[in-house]
């Protein structure tokens, strides 16, 4: 399906930015490296961003995060939103006890409501490693704290969210699929893969495009190779977003892409 040109960008594994915000107590959220960079991308290219968050980083959790910037987050919620990604990144939500998975989702969402405000919550999420049992997917679609509208699926050959092979193939073919009360949208490509074949998939002419990266690229890396890689990825992001601006893409959140997929 080609048609209207829509672009979504997201950042996975977000937690360090909240830790820095809490520890440094800046005047503005945009003094934090990741938020600063994302604002520049928004102002320069119109990019809108979803940040998919972990609950825990070492001894820091979202329950420890400062609440004093909620108004500033809400003031920027037209282009910057947040949602669930996981607890620590070590979970397998396909195999983990359902009640534990539910509690971890609630921990992230309930704290995000207080940290960034309800208007800053994204109606979609991307679960770490694209794994979730069908019962957990049903819970995400129907829970009292914050029912999601959909999930972002894998950009590679992995099976997403316990789909059958047949349904996963249909998802890849159509770019979306309805499963257990949630809409699944296929992720186009991650910035983190620098192989030539992957780089090519970052540039799409026509249709809907969903791109993402990870929080680590916005922060200093002691490992030389990772530091160089982070710089290359950020350079690539500028090139790609400049391309989509010239191609007259609309920057939107996933819910708008879903509406187009459903209504054509």
PDB file of C-alpha atoms in Angstrom:
ATOM      1  CA  UNK A   1       0.000   0.000   0.000  1.00  0.00           C
ATOM      2  CA  UNK A   2       1.586   3.270  -1.091  1.00  0.00           C
ATOM      3  CA  UNK A   3      -0.622   6.373  -1.024  1.00  0.00           C
ATOM      4  CA  UNK A   4      -0.060   9.065   1.570  1.00  0.00           C
ATOM      5  CA  UNK A   5       3.516   9.539   2.805  1.00  0.00           C
ATOM      6  CA  UNK A   6       3.750   9.044   6.583  1.00  0.00           C
ATOM      7  CA  UNK A   7       6.875   8.797   8.750  1.00  0.00           C
ATOM      8  CA  UNK A   8       7.288   7.717  12.368  1.00  0.00           C
ATOM      9  CA  UNK A   9      10.495   7.653  14.409  1.00  0.00           C
ATOM     10  CA  UNK A  10      11.051   6.041  17.802  1.00  0.00           C
ATOM     11  CA  UNK A  11      13.763   5.410  20.388  1.00  0.00           C
ATOM     12  CA  UNK A  12      13.928   2.136  22.332  1.00  0.00           C
ATOM     13  CA  UNK A  13      15.455   1.298  25.752  1.00  0.00           C
ATOM     14  CA  UNK A  14      14.762   4.759  27.207  1.00  0.00           C
ATOM     15  CA  UNK A  15      15.600   5.083  30.908  1.00  0.00           C
ATOM     16  CA  UNK A  16      19.013   6.805  31.218  1.00  0.00           C
ATOM     17  CA  UNK A  17      17.511  10.130  30.142  1.00  0.00           C
ATOM     18  CA  UNK A  18      15.118  10.066  33.109  1.00  0.00           C
ATOM     19  CA  UNK A  19      18.000   9.112  35.396  1.00  0.00           C
ATOM     20  CA  UNK A  20      20.046  12.092  34.177  1.00  0.00           C
ATOM     21  CA  UNK A  21      17.053  14.394  34.448  1.00  0.00           C
ATOM     22  CA  UNK A  22      16.574  13.350  38.076  1.00  0.00           C
ATOM     23  CA  UNK A  23      20.251  13.554  39.048  1.00  0.00           C
ATOM     24  CA  UNK A  24      21.182  16.827  37.319  1.00  0.00           C
ATOM     25  CA  UNK A  25      17.969  18.805  37.898  1.00  0.00           C
ATOM     26  CA  UNK A  26      18.371  21.052  34.820  1.00  0.00           C
ATOM     27  CA  UNK A  27      16.276  24.123  34.021  1.00  0.00           C
ATOM     28  CA  UNK A  28      14.775  22.341  31.007  1.00  0.00           C
ATOM     29  CA  UNK A  29      14.401  18.744  29.823  1.00  0.00           C
ATOM     30  CA  UNK A  30      16.203  19.838  26.666  1.00  0.00           C
ATOM     31  CA  UNK A  31      19.472  20.153  28.554  1.00  0.00           C
ATOM     32  CA  UNK A  32      19.498  16.335  28.644  1.00  0.00           C
ATOM     33  CA  UNK A  33      21.477  15.001  25.616  1.00  0.00           C
ATOM     34  CA  UNK A  34      18.804  12.770  24.110  1.00  0.00           C
ATOM     35  CA  UNK A  35      15.947  15.236  24.498  1.00  0.00           C
ATOM     36  CA  UNK A  36      18.174  18.021  23.161  1.00  0.00           C
ATOM     37  CA  UNK A  37      19.036  16.030  20.042  1.00  0.00           C
ATOM     38  CA  UNK A  38      15.445  14.987  19.442  1.00  0.00           C
ATOM     39  CA  UNK A  39      14.284  18.600  19.679  1.00  0.00           C
ATOM     40  CA  UNK A  40      16.847  19.601  17.045  1.00  0.00           C
ATOM     41  CA  UNK A  41      15.540  16.849  14.755  1.00  0.00           C
ATOM     42  CA  UNK A  42      11.987  18.058  15.332  1.00  0.00           C
ATOM     43  CA  UNK A  43      12.799  21.702  14.670  1.00  0.00           C
ATOM     44  CA  UNK A  44      14.916  20.941  11.601  1.00  0.00           C
ATOM     45  CA  UNK A  45      12.922  18.160   9.952  1.00  0.00           C
ATOM     46  CA  UNK A  46       9.535  18.088  11.733  1.00  0.00           C
ATOM     47  CA  UNK A  47      10.260  14.656  13.240  1.00  0.00           C
ATOM     48  CA  UNK A  48       7.835  13.362  15.869  1.00  0.00           C
ATOM     49  CA  UNK A  49       9.218  10.830  18.339  1.00  0.00           C
ATOM     50  CA  UNK A  50       7.966   7.984  20.499  1.00  0.00           C
ATOM     51  CA  UNK A  51      10.257   6.925  23.360  1.00  0.00           C
ATOM     52  CA  UNK A  52       9.714   3.318  24.466  1.00  0.00           C
ATOM     53  CA  UNK A  53      10.839   2.970  28.062  1.00  0.00           C
ATOM     54  CA  UNK A  54      12.355   0.516  30.505  1.00  0.00           C
ATOM     55  CA  UNK A  55      11.451   0.663  34.189  1.00  0.00           C
ATOM     56  CA  UNK A  56      14.867  -0.112  35.683  1.00  0.00           C
ATOM     57  CA  UNK A  57      18.480   0.921  35.085  1.00  0.00           C
ATOM     58  CA  UNK A  58      20.809  -0.387  37.810  1.00  0.00           C
ATOM     59  CA  UNK A  59      19.462   0.913  41.113  1.00  0.00           C
ATOM     60  CA  UNK A  60      17.368   3.605  39.391  1.00  0.00           C
ATOM     61  CA  UNK A  61      13.713   3.039  38.522  1.00  0.00           C
ATOM     62  CA  UNK A  62      10.973   5.199  37.051  1.00  0.00           C
ATOM     63  CA  UNK A  63       9.481   5.382  40.542  1.00  0.00           C
ATOM     64  CA  UNK A  64      12.604   7.383  41.531  1.00  0.00           C
ATOM     65  CA  UNK A  65      12.332   9.744  38.559  1.00  0.00           C
ATOM     66  CA  UNK A  66      11.589  13.413  39.135  1.00  0.00           C
ATOM     67  CA  UNK A  67       8.045  14.607  38.501  1.00  0.00           C
ATOM     68  CA  UNK A  68       8.900  18.309  38.282  1.00  0.00           C
ATOM     69  CA  UNK A  69       9.105  18.437  34.451  1.00  0.00           C
ATOM     70  CA  UNK A  70       5.656  17.028  33.742  1.00  0.00           C
ATOM     71  CA  UNK A  71       4.310  20.320  32.409  1.00  0.00           C
ATOM     72  CA  UNK A  72       7.221  20.763  30.019  1.00  0.00           C
ATOM     73  CA  UNK A  73       6.751  17.226  28.725  1.00  0.00           C
ATOM     74  CA  UNK A  74       3.052  17.873  28.206  1.00  0.00           C
ATOM     75  CA  UNK A  75       3.812  21.161  26.452  1.00  0.00           C
ATOM     76  CA  UNK A  76       5.812  19.147  23.906  1.00  0.00           C
ATOM     77  CA  UNK A  77       3.457  16.183  23.642  1.00  0.00           C
ATOM     78  CA  UNK A  78       2.409  17.130  20.101  1.00  0.00           C
ATOM     79  CA  UNK A  79       5.734  15.701  18.902  1.00  0.00           C
ATOM     80  CA  UNK A  80       7.229  13.764  21.865  1.00  0.00           C
ATOM     81  CA  UNK A  81       5.492  10.790  23.495  1.00  0.00           C
ATOM     82  CA  UNK A  82       6.353   7.810  25.694  1.00  0.00           C
ATOM     83  CA  UNK A  83       5.212   4.234  26.200  1.00  0.00           C
ATOM     84  CA  UNK A  84       6.163   0.753  27.388  1.00  0.00           C
ATOM     85  CA  UNK A  85       9.200  -1.230  26.243  1.00  0.00           C
ATOM     86  CA  UNK A  86       9.995  -3.544  29.158  1.00  0.00           C
ATOM     87  CA  UNK A  87      11.295  -3.787  32.703  1.00  0.00           C
ATOM     88  CA  UNK A  88      15.070  -4.250  32.396  1.00  0.00           C
ATOM     89  CA  UNK A  89      15.482  -5.716  28.909  1.00  0.00           C
ATOM     90  CA  UNK A  90      16.136  -9.203  30.221  1.00  0.00           C
ATOM     91  CA  UNK A  91      12.514 -10.347  30.202  1.00  0.00           C
ATOM     92  CA  UNK A  92      10.866 -12.712  27.767  1.00  0.00           C
ATOM     93  CA  UNK A  93       7.214 -11.674  27.731  1.00  0.00           C
ATOM     94  CA  UNK A  94       6.316 -14.715  25.685  1.00  0.00           C
ATOM     95  CA  UNK A  95       7.333 -17.088  28.483  1.00  0.00           C
ATOM     96  CA  UNK A  96       7.216 -14.955  31.645  1.00  0.00           C
ATOM     97  CA  UNK A  97       4.414 -15.342  34.190  1.00  0.00           C
ATOM     98  CA  UNK A  98       1.460 -13.280  32.993  1.00  0.00           C
ATOM     99  CA  UNK A  99       0.854 -11.534  36.315  1.00  0.00           C
ATOM    100  CA  UNK A 100       4.491 -10.436  36.465  1.00  0.00           C
ATOM    101  CA  UNK A 101       4.269  -9.098  32.907  1.00  0.00           C
ATOM    102  CA  UNK A 102       1.096  -7.218  33.763  1.00  0.00           C
ATOM    103  CA  UNK A 103       2.691  -5.696  36.856  1.00  0.00           C
ATOM    104  CA  UNK A 104       5.755  -4.595  34.900  1.00  0.00           C
ATOM    105  CA  UNK A 105       3.594  -2.900  32.284  1.00  0.00           C
ATOM    106  CA  UNK A 106       1.638  -1.138  35.011  1.00  0.00           C
ATOM    107  CA  UNK A 107       4.868  -0.024  36.719  1.00  0.00           C
ATOM    108  CA  UNK A 108       6.048   1.676  33.533  1.00  0.00           C
ATOM    109  CA  UNK A 109       2.743   3.235  32.492  1.00  0.00           C
ATOM    110  CA  UNK A 110       1.610   4.444  35.920  1.00  0.00           C
ATOM    111  CA  UNK A 111       4.969   6.113  36.552  1.00  0.00           C
ATOM    112  CA  UNK A 112       5.084   7.628  33.072  1.00  0.00           C
ATOM    113  CA  UNK A 113       1.672   9.179  33.695  1.00  0.00           C
ATOM    114  CA  UNK A 114       3.169  11.035  36.646  1.00  0.00           C
ATOM    115  CA  UNK A 115       6.528  11.858  35.010  1.00  0.00           C
ATOM    116  CA  UNK A 116       5.431  13.040  31.553  1.00  0.00           C
ATOM    117  CA  UNK A 117       1.653  13.386  31.967  1.00  0.00           C
ATOM    118  CA  UNK A 118      -1.219  11.432  30.369  1.00  0.00           C
ATOM    119  CA  UNK A 119      -1.188  13.571  27.205  1.00  0.00           C
ATOM    120  CA  UNK A 120       2.406  12.460  26.594  1.00  0.00           C
ATOM    121  CA  UNK A 121       1.562   8.739  26.445  1.00  0.00           C
ATOM    122  CA  UNK A 122       1.731   7.014  23.076  1.00  0.00           C
ATOM    123  CA  UNK A 123      -1.140   4.674  22.193  1.00  0.00           C
ATOM    124  CA  UNK A 124       1.379   2.219  20.693  1.00  0.00           C
ATOM    125  CA  UNK A 125       4.347   0.408  22.221  1.00  0.00           C
ATOM    126  CA  UNK A 126       7.265  -1.680  21.026  1.00  0.00           C
ATOM    127  CA  UNK A 127       8.015  -4.563  23.385  1.00  0.00           C
ATOM    128  CA  UNK A 128      11.692  -5.484  23.778  1.00  0.00           C
ATOM    129  CA  UNK A 129      12.697  -8.235  21.309  1.00  0.00           C
ATOM    130  CA  UNK A 130       9.112  -8.252  19.936  1.00  0.00           C
ATOM    131  CA  UNK A 131       8.107 -11.069  22.296  1.00  0.00           C
ATOM    132  CA  UNK A 132       4.763 -11.305  24.076  1.00  0.00           C
ATOM    133  CA  UNK A 133       2.332 -14.100  24.827  1.00  0.00           C
ATOM    134  CA  UNK A 134      -1.120 -13.794  23.325  1.00  0.00           C
ATOM    135  CA  UNK A 135      -2.571 -13.434  26.831  1.00  0.00           C
ATOM    136  CA  UNK A 136      -0.241 -10.509  27.504  1.00  0.00           C
ATOM    137  CA  UNK A 137      -1.236  -8.917  24.185  1.00  0.00           C
ATOM    138  CA  UNK A 138      -4.905  -9.236  25.183  1.00  0.00           C
ATOM    139  CA  UNK A 139      -4.116  -7.600  28.521  1.00  0.00           C
ATOM    140  CA  UNK A 140      -2.399  -4.682  26.778  1.00  0.00           C
ATOM    141  CA  UNK A 141      -5.552  -4.129  24.747  1.00  0.00           C
ATOM    142  CA  UNK A 142      -7.888  -4.285  27.756  1.00  0.00           C
ATOM    143  CA  UNK A 143      -6.548  -3.017  31.058  1.00  0.00           C
ATOM    144  CA  UNK A 144      -7.679  -0.304  33.441  1.00  0.00           C
ATOM    145  CA  UNK A 145      -4.390   1.623  33.612  1.00  0.00           C
ATOM    146  CA  UNK A 146      -3.857   2.347  29.920  1.00  0.00           C
ATOM    147  CA  UNK A 147      -5.159   0.225  27.062  1.00  0.00           C
ATOM    148  CA  UNK A 148      -2.942   0.320  23.992  1.00  0.00           C
ATOM    149  CA  UNK A 149      -4.159   0.522  20.426  1.00  0.00           C
ATOM    150  CA  UNK A 150      -1.261  -1.377  18.944  1.00  0.00           C
ATOM    151  CA  UNK A 151       2.309  -2.667  18.905  1.00  0.00           C
ATOM    152  CA  UNK A 152       5.214  -2.062  16.543  1.00  0.00           C
ATOM    153  CA  UNK A 153       6.520  -5.343  15.145  1.00  0.00           C
ATOM    154  CA  UNK A 154       9.929  -6.586  14.017  1.00  0.00           C
ATOM    155  CA  UNK A 155      11.945  -5.044  11.206  1.00  0.00           C
ATOM    156  CA  UNK A 156      13.579  -8.400  10.464  1.00  0.00           C
ATOM    157  CA  UNK A 157      12.568 -12.037  10.002  1.00  0.00           C
ATOM    158  CA  UNK A 158      11.583 -12.651  13.631  1.00  0.00           C
ATOM    159  CA  UNK A 159       8.061 -13.741  14.547  1.00  0.00           C
ATOM    160  CA  UNK A 160       6.345 -10.867  16.362  1.00  0.00           C
ATOM    161  CA  UNK A 161       4.179 -11.246  19.451  1.00  0.00           C
ATOM    162  CA  UNK A 162       3.346 -14.975  19.150  1.00  0.00           C
ATOM    163  CA  UNK A 163       1.790 -14.739  15.706  1.00  0.00           C
ATOM    164  CA  UNK A 164       1.599 -17.870  13.607  1.00  0.00           C
ATOM    165  CA  UNK A 165       4.047 -18.062  10.706  1.00  0.00           C
ATOM    166  CA  UNK A 166       1.173 -17.478   8.322  1.00  0.00           C
ATOM    167  CA  UNK A 167      -0.102 -14.399  10.178  1.00  0.00           C
ATOM    168  CA  UNK A 168       3.423 -13.026  10.558  1.00  0.00           C
ATOM    169  CA  UNK A 169       3.933 -13.366   6.811  1.00  0.00           C
ATOM    170  CA  UNK A 170       0.676 -11.486   6.240  1.00  0.00           C
ATOM    171  CA  UNK A 171       1.854  -8.736   8.606  1.00  0.00           C
ATOM    172  CA  UNK A 172       5.063  -8.345   6.598  1.00  0.00           C
ATOM    173  CA  UNK A 173       3.166  -8.329   3.318  1.00  0.00           C
ATOM    174  CA  UNK A 174       0.474  -5.806   4.281  1.00  0.00           C
ATOM    175  CA  UNK A 175       2.462  -3.764   6.804  1.00  0.00           C
ATOM    176  CA  UNK A 176      -0.153  -4.306   9.490  1.00  0.00           C
ATOM    177  CA  UNK A 177      -2.235  -7.037  11.123  1.00  0.00           C
ATOM    178  CA  UNK A 178      -4.976  -7.224  13.754  1.00  0.00           C
ATOM    179  CA  UNK A 179      -4.257  -9.663  16.605  1.00  0.00           C
ATOM    180  CA  UNK A 180      -5.965 -10.244  19.956  1.00  0.00           C
ATOM    181  CA  UNK A 181      -7.456  -6.756  20.106  1.00  0.00           C
ATOM    182  CA  UNK A 182      -4.327  -4.847  19.028  1.00  0.00           C
ATOM    183  CA  UNK A 183      -3.134  -3.592  15.672  1.00  0.00           C
ATOM    184  CA  UNK A 184       0.417  -4.576  14.755  1.00  0.00           C
ATOM    185  CA  UNK A 185       2.385  -2.224  12.498  1.00  0.00           C
ATOM    186  CA  UNK A 186       5.529  -3.498  10.786  1.00  0.00           C
ATOM    187  CA  UNK A 187       8.688  -1.570  11.608  1.00  0.00           C
ATOM    188  CA  UNK A 188      10.522  -0.633   8.414  1.00  0.00           C
ATOM    189  CA  UNK A 189      14.146  -0.499   9.595  1.00  0.00           C
ATOM    190  CA  UNK A 190      16.454   0.363  12.491  1.00  0.00           C
ATOM    191  CA  UNK A 191      19.210   2.951  12.159  1.00  0.00           C
ATOM    192  CA  UNK A 192      21.581   0.780  14.199  1.00  0.00           C
ATOM    193  CA  UNK A 193      22.299  -1.669  11.386  1.00  0.00           C
ATOM    194  CA  UNK A 194      24.934  -0.173   9.090  1.00  0.00           C
ATOM    195  CA  UNK A 195      25.074  -2.976   6.513  1.00  0.00           C
ATOM    196  CA  UNK A 196      24.511  -1.756   2.912  1.00  0.00           C
ATOM    197  CA  UNK A 197      21.307  -3.784   2.541  1.00  0.00           C
ATOM    198  CA  UNK A 198      19.936  -2.271   5.760  1.00  0.00           C
ATOM    199  CA  UNK A 199      20.935   1.264   4.800  1.00  0.00           C
ATOM    200  CA  UNK A 200      18.977   0.936   1.573  1.00  0.00           C
ATOM    201  CA  UNK A 201      15.801   0.114   3.507  1.00  0.00           C
ATOM    202  CA  UNK A 202      16.034   3.434   5.354  1.00  0.00           C
ATOM    203  CA  UNK A 203      15.109   5.253   2.136  1.00  0.00           C
ATOM    204  CA  UNK A 204      11.577   4.558   0.935  1.00  0.00           C
ATOM    205  CA  UNK A 205       9.763   6.410  -1.830  1.00  0.00           C
ATOM    206  CA  UNK A 206       6.037   6.381  -1.157  1.00  0.00           C
ATOM    207  CA  UNK A 207       3.991   4.721   1.561  1.00  0.00           C
ATOM    208  CA  UNK A 208       4.401   4.561   5.319  1.00  0.00           C
ATOM    209  CA  UNK A 209       7.778   4.338   7.054  1.00  0.00           C
ATOM    210  CA  UNK A 210       8.554   3.419  10.685  1.00  0.00           C
ATOM    211  CA  UNK A 211      12.180   3.866  11.768  1.00  0.00           C
ATOM    212  CA  UNK A 212      13.889   3.533  15.136  1.00  0.00           C
ATOM    213  CA  UNK A 213      17.112   3.565  17.098  1.00  0.00           C
ATOM    214  CA  UNK A 214      18.209   3.066  20.727  1.00  0.00           C
ATOM    215  CA  UNK A 215      18.900   5.480  23.564  1.00  0.00           C
ATOM    216  CA  UNK A 216      22.580   4.553  23.944  1.00  0.00           C
ATOM    217  CA  UNK A 217      23.586   6.442  20.778  1.00  0.00           C
ATOM    218  CA  UNK A 218      22.824   9.788  22.453  1.00  0.00           C
ATOM    219  CA  UNK A 219      25.309   9.282  25.296  1.00  0.00           C
ATOM    220  CA  UNK A 220      29.129   9.030  25.511  1.00  0.00           C
ATOM    221  CA  UNK A 221      30.518   5.530  24.970  1.00  0.00           C
ATOM    222  CA  UNK A 222      33.823   4.405  26.486  1.00  0.00           C
ATOM    223  CA  UNK A 223      34.266   1.757  23.824  1.00  0.00           C
ATOM    224  CA  UNK A 224      35.863   3.410  20.765  1.00  0.00           C
ATOM    225  CA  UNK A 225      33.949   1.325  18.232  1.00  0.00           C
ATOM    226  CA  UNK A 226      30.616   2.106  19.892  1.00  0.00           C
ATOM    227  CA  UNK A 227      31.474   5.810  20.061  1.00  0.00           C
ATOM    228  CA  UNK A 228      32.235   5.874  16.324  1.00  0.00           C
ATOM    229  CA  UNK A 229      29.104   3.864  15.613  1.00  0.00           C
ATOM    230  CA  UNK A 230      26.952   6.322  17.566  1.00  0.00           C
ATOM    231  CA  UNK A 231      28.349   9.265  15.594  1.00  0.00           C
ATOM    232  CA  UNK A 232      27.709   7.481  12.304  1.00  0.00           C
ATOM    233  CA  UNK A 233      24.131   6.667  13.292  1.00  0.00           C
ATOM    234  CA  UNK A 234      23.384  10.278  14.222  1.00  0.00           C
ATOM    235  CA  UNK A 235      24.898  11.474  10.959  1.00  0.00           C
ATOM    236  CA  UNK A 236      22.778   8.930   9.120  1.00  0.00           C
ATOM    237  CA  UNK A 237      19.649  10.115  10.928  1.00  0.00           C
ATOM    238  CA  UNK A 238      20.201  13.639   9.612  1.00  0.00           C
ATOM    239  CA  UNK A 239      20.652  12.358   6.068  1.00  0.00           C
ATOM    240  CA  UNK A 240      17.535  10.173   6.262  1.00  0.00           C
ATOM    241  CA  UNK A 241      15.275  12.794   7.841  1.00  0.00           C
ATOM    242  CA  UNK A 242      16.466  15.366   5.305  1.00  0.00           C
ATOM    243  CA  UNK A 243      15.515  12.899   2.564  1.00  0.00           C
ATOM    244  CA  UNK A 244      11.989  12.423   3.924  1.00  0.00           C
ATOM    245  CA  UNK A 245      11.514  16.172   4.358  1.00  0.00           C
ATOM    246  CA  UNK A 246      12.395  16.680   0.683  1.00  0.00           C
ATOM    247  CA  UNK A 247      10.002  13.856  -0.208  1.00  0.00           C
ATOM    248  CA  UNK A 248       7.217  15.754   1.618  1.00  0.00           C
ATOM    249  CA  UNK A 249       6.489  13.074   4.188  1.00  0.00           C
ATOM    250  CA  UNK A 250       4.125  13.828   7.078  1.00  0.00           C
ATOM    251  CA  UNK A 251       5.629  13.127  10.510  1.00  0.00           C
ATOM    252  CA  UNK A 252       3.056  11.295  12.620  1.00  0.00           C
ATOM    253  CA  UNK A 253       2.579   8.923  15.554  1.00  0.00           C
ATOM    254  CA  UNK A 254       1.678   5.265  14.873  1.00  0.00           C
ATOM    255  CA  UNK A 255      -2.034   5.784  15.516  1.00  0.00           C
ATOM    256  CA  UNK A 256      -2.221   7.996  12.412  1.00  0.00           C
ATOM    257  CA  UNK A 257      -0.522   5.328  10.309  1.00  0.00           C
ATOM    258  CA  UNK A 258      -3.015   2.783  11.626  1.00  0.00           C
ATOM    259  CA  UNK A 259      -5.942   5.020  10.685  1.00  0.00           C
ATOM    260  CA  UNK A 260      -4.640   5.213   7.146  1.00  0.00           C
ATOM    261  CA  UNK A 261      -4.053   1.449   6.954  1.00  0.00           C
ATOM    262  CA  UNK A 262      -7.622   0.787   8.116  1.00  0.00           C
ATOM    263  CA  UNK A 263      -9.409   3.503   6.169  1.00  0.00           C
ATOM    264  CA  UNK A 264      -7.148   3.704   3.144  1.00  0.00           C
TER     265      UNK A 264
END
